[in-house]
């Protein structure tokens, strides 16, 4: 074993590259990592994230230094703030000698929800994402995302049928960029309020009756879901870009119904 | 490159092993492979499978010969019959010098289904499995499996609510061993007949009305699904062992409701 | 059951919508479907696809007609040509009264590969994608994609170490738009030629020796993979846009190394 | 809405069932839940679990009470101890009027690992499982599981090749039942010590050289992995049953090599 010899190990990555090709993104993917998140209503929340980190690589460098991504993440771990990842990104740009830097975090976010009638509490888990970048002009952009399960009930089925109406679990995803921070909790609640009914992890019989009847009273096509949320988002001046998707896991088909609206504030 | 030298390459795997430990199963996993299946009502069907193949390995051998698994599969490909995999398994035992041999195939199986009112045709895909083994006494055992999506509608929700009832996509899986072959199609139809309603890939408005009302008229708990299928399977003398599972992708929760019954004929 | 009554069932989807919101995409997702593909060297190949189909929806319509997507796919099934999906897309636009239409197909594609020394044949499966759209001016655009597993061996590890070098399975994905058709087989072979070594499903001992030594002789960083493929794609005049990604499933980490280059012909 | 009426809502689940069929397991699946784990070397660790909970259901009951599973989990959350889940299971049996009770938890478990030469720290994530049951005689059984990524290097490739040797990420899974508690950390370290080399999340150049050479010095077939771990587990008197699996994500194939040994102490 050569460790301990006086010869330093060669740094292949830093050698000059002759192909004259810039790399758009290079880095690490699928690093699992425990993180702490600030919450709107309670103290910090511990959860587990999947992390991707990239930088651009100038044509003159043969390779980036992969271990530094993990080092930088370790150093910023204690103070990680999903609403302001600029310090971490600036560190990535500096220590990896890069024009721009990107980080993506996906994680389950837990909210304690009270059942609609009995008020019994149960934890709901929502898949969330944050993707932040700092470009070559040091302009920071952050895109947030939430995936929210709701019940949707088919208006056509209700209208045609003498009784009943098929309904299903729908996964409604909203991604957005904003001029000032929006709590994940606020966006999750906006989506839940637009479903035929919100979903809960703990429902007693009076709650189940309430959810059933609420869904029947508020039938929604997949098109209605994305339109009604779009109408809400257009009213929120902080939102400068958004994408709303609903994927309805149809109870009467094995394929899903799907709709998407993407808009940028003019 | 040393290819072409007269020295044969050493066969490390065949060398003697001194640890005195039998290996239960050794082989290959997650090999994707196109296969042809016989169908009950039409000619052969082309589909794509994920294949696992294992043998036991006696304590005296250092390793098995991985490439032979793929060779054997290639040779048997044209005549692969999921209802009789003994020739392939016997070949595995012989050429891999093994006490027992196992093969597992999972694949989508397509059936053309007519909508209940308009009769319009649409292809349904069902995830199916076959796991066959030939033991050290050359006794063959095959376990078949189908996963069938159906609609289930909650009896409790129907009973309590003034109108409507929550329903969902449920995945009902049946695994079985039998004394004589049962068509995958027959088992799929048995399961579909027991749902609150079968599922279709193509439904026009009169069909959707029929499916909605049929589900409302046939509410089923997850417990009812596995019990009603169990009652059917107990009546089929060919079935010597079975496991029935239903996983209901609840429209009112993000977790699933689940039930399982496993029985062996006495 | 009301079927057979003289009252026609109401068409809720066609009713007028007052929210004044266009929908970017609406349709079906995750429909599994058997397809037949033309191949470069042999006859047609049967495989199984996952299909998404969408149209845009004008603000004046309340909903699209989901069942028509499946009907149109059924009608075009026999003559489906991934290199020319315009007829299917035109049909979608017409029958769904839509400004633009989209179809996405993902499927395993099988190629019989000869081992490098012994010439033994084994089937390789490659994940492929086709995404085609027809816009409101009836301009068709198709994006193709292949995911190709190769071996990559780390140049830094080779350089520093007295012997050996860590290597891993890498998944290299290329997406492209082109002015004239490129066979999936051609792009797959281009990628395989750029790995430290191609990958095979069936290797005998002399082949395994060849693959091992070839990989050691051709070390490649994740950055080299995307740059070398980029150099090749720049030379192909038919390619007007491409994205090359390599995700290296590192044998020395649980996270992956990753690089991406995206370029549009000027 | 009928809430507030004096009529109590009917309890359909508690009604008598006439089919005379016991249900093996009924309950909830895929509930995501934050949990706290005791660790061997540090304080408690926060992580996120996927939870399944089941009870058996006697033939006389129509259904179980799904909401109680979530209630019981909520109540035991603060004091959840994966090494002793008997109180929770006893509560399930009692409140669900059941003969036996089962809980399954799967979660990432994080350990801070020092790189082998530089000693730099990096967090590794390991997928772990705990499955506990309390049977009709109130006998408790717990099965633990860890999935540990390691590097394995092919002895045959090393032996045949003039230089180099293919190696890969292998996922080694050990499940066990024991007479007294074994720390997850201890089992993870046992597995890591048996790989061609352990895996780290953060390696600097001297570490990477060490890992490369260590793997080349310790070649292991998939068969060696499961045999060497078996030899260790046979020596541990606390282990009464175990299953060892290694799935090698071959760098020279797209399928995986696999071996399994399962043994019960006689």
XYZ file of C-alpha atoms in Angstrom, chain A residues 124 149 151 154 156-157 160-169 199-201 203 205 208-209 211-213 216-217 249-256, chain B residues 124 149 151 154 156-157 160-169 199-201 203 205 208-209 211-213 216-217 249-256:
72
model
C -50.173 12.801 6.846
C -53.293 13.109 -2.350
C -60.236 12.271 -3.313
C -66.363 11.917 -11.295
C -70.041 12.469 -15.324
C -70.507 9.261 -13.325
C -75.491 9.664 -15.376
C -75.953 7.164 -12.590
C -79.144 6.588 -10.646
C -77.016 6.283 -7.494
C -73.361 6.348 -6.514
C -70.412 7.835 -8.413
C -66.932 6.444 -8.931
C -64.158 8.276 -7.113
C -60.453 7.679 -6.576
C -57.198 8.694 -4.986
C -57.704 12.862 2.602
C -56.849 11.918 6.194
C -54.837 9.156 7.827
C -61.061 8.796 10.190
C -67.191 6.703 11.344
C -65.948 8.858 6.977
C -69.591 9.846 6.470
C -65.782 12.701 3.616
C -68.118 10.502 1.541
C -70.849 13.116 1.356
C -70.375 13.461 -3.608
C -71.326 17.127 -3.179
C -55.694 6.719 -10.151
C -59.064 5.796 -11.661
C -61.032 3.158 -9.768
C -62.667 2.009 -13.036
C -59.488 1.737 -15.152
C -55.915 0.530 -14.641
C -54.543 3.556 -16.409
C -54.675 7.050 -14.929
C -56.358 -5.061 -20.157
C -57.295 -4.644 -10.509
C -63.205 -1.576 -8.093
C -66.943 0.502 0.995
C -69.622 1.051 5.749
C -69.421 4.306 3.792
C -73.668 5.503 6.892
C -73.875 8.132 4.169
C -77.020 9.801 2.957
C -75.675 9.504 -0.611
C -72.559 8.247 -2.352
C -69.932 5.800 -1.082
C -66.168 5.936 -1.389
C -64.636 3.365 -3.688
C -61.137 2.698 -5.031
C -58.836 0.718 -7.236
C -62.362 -2.763 -14.388
C -62.032 -2.014 -18.109
C -59.620 -0.031 -20.252
C -65.721 2.474 -21.211
C -70.920 6.546 -21.081
C -69.546 3.939 -17.008
C -73.100 4.205 -15.694
C -69.928 0.128 -13.634
C -70.885 2.897 -11.182
C -74.224 1.353 -10.302
C -72.827 0.663 -5.551
C -75.012 -2.460 -5.616
C -55.669 1.875 -2.626
C -58.124 3.812 -0.451
C -59.462 7.019 -1.969
C -59.859 8.525 1.514
C -56.390 7.640 2.882
C -52.833 7.600 1.568
C -52.184 4.218 3.122
C -53.803 1.038 1.828
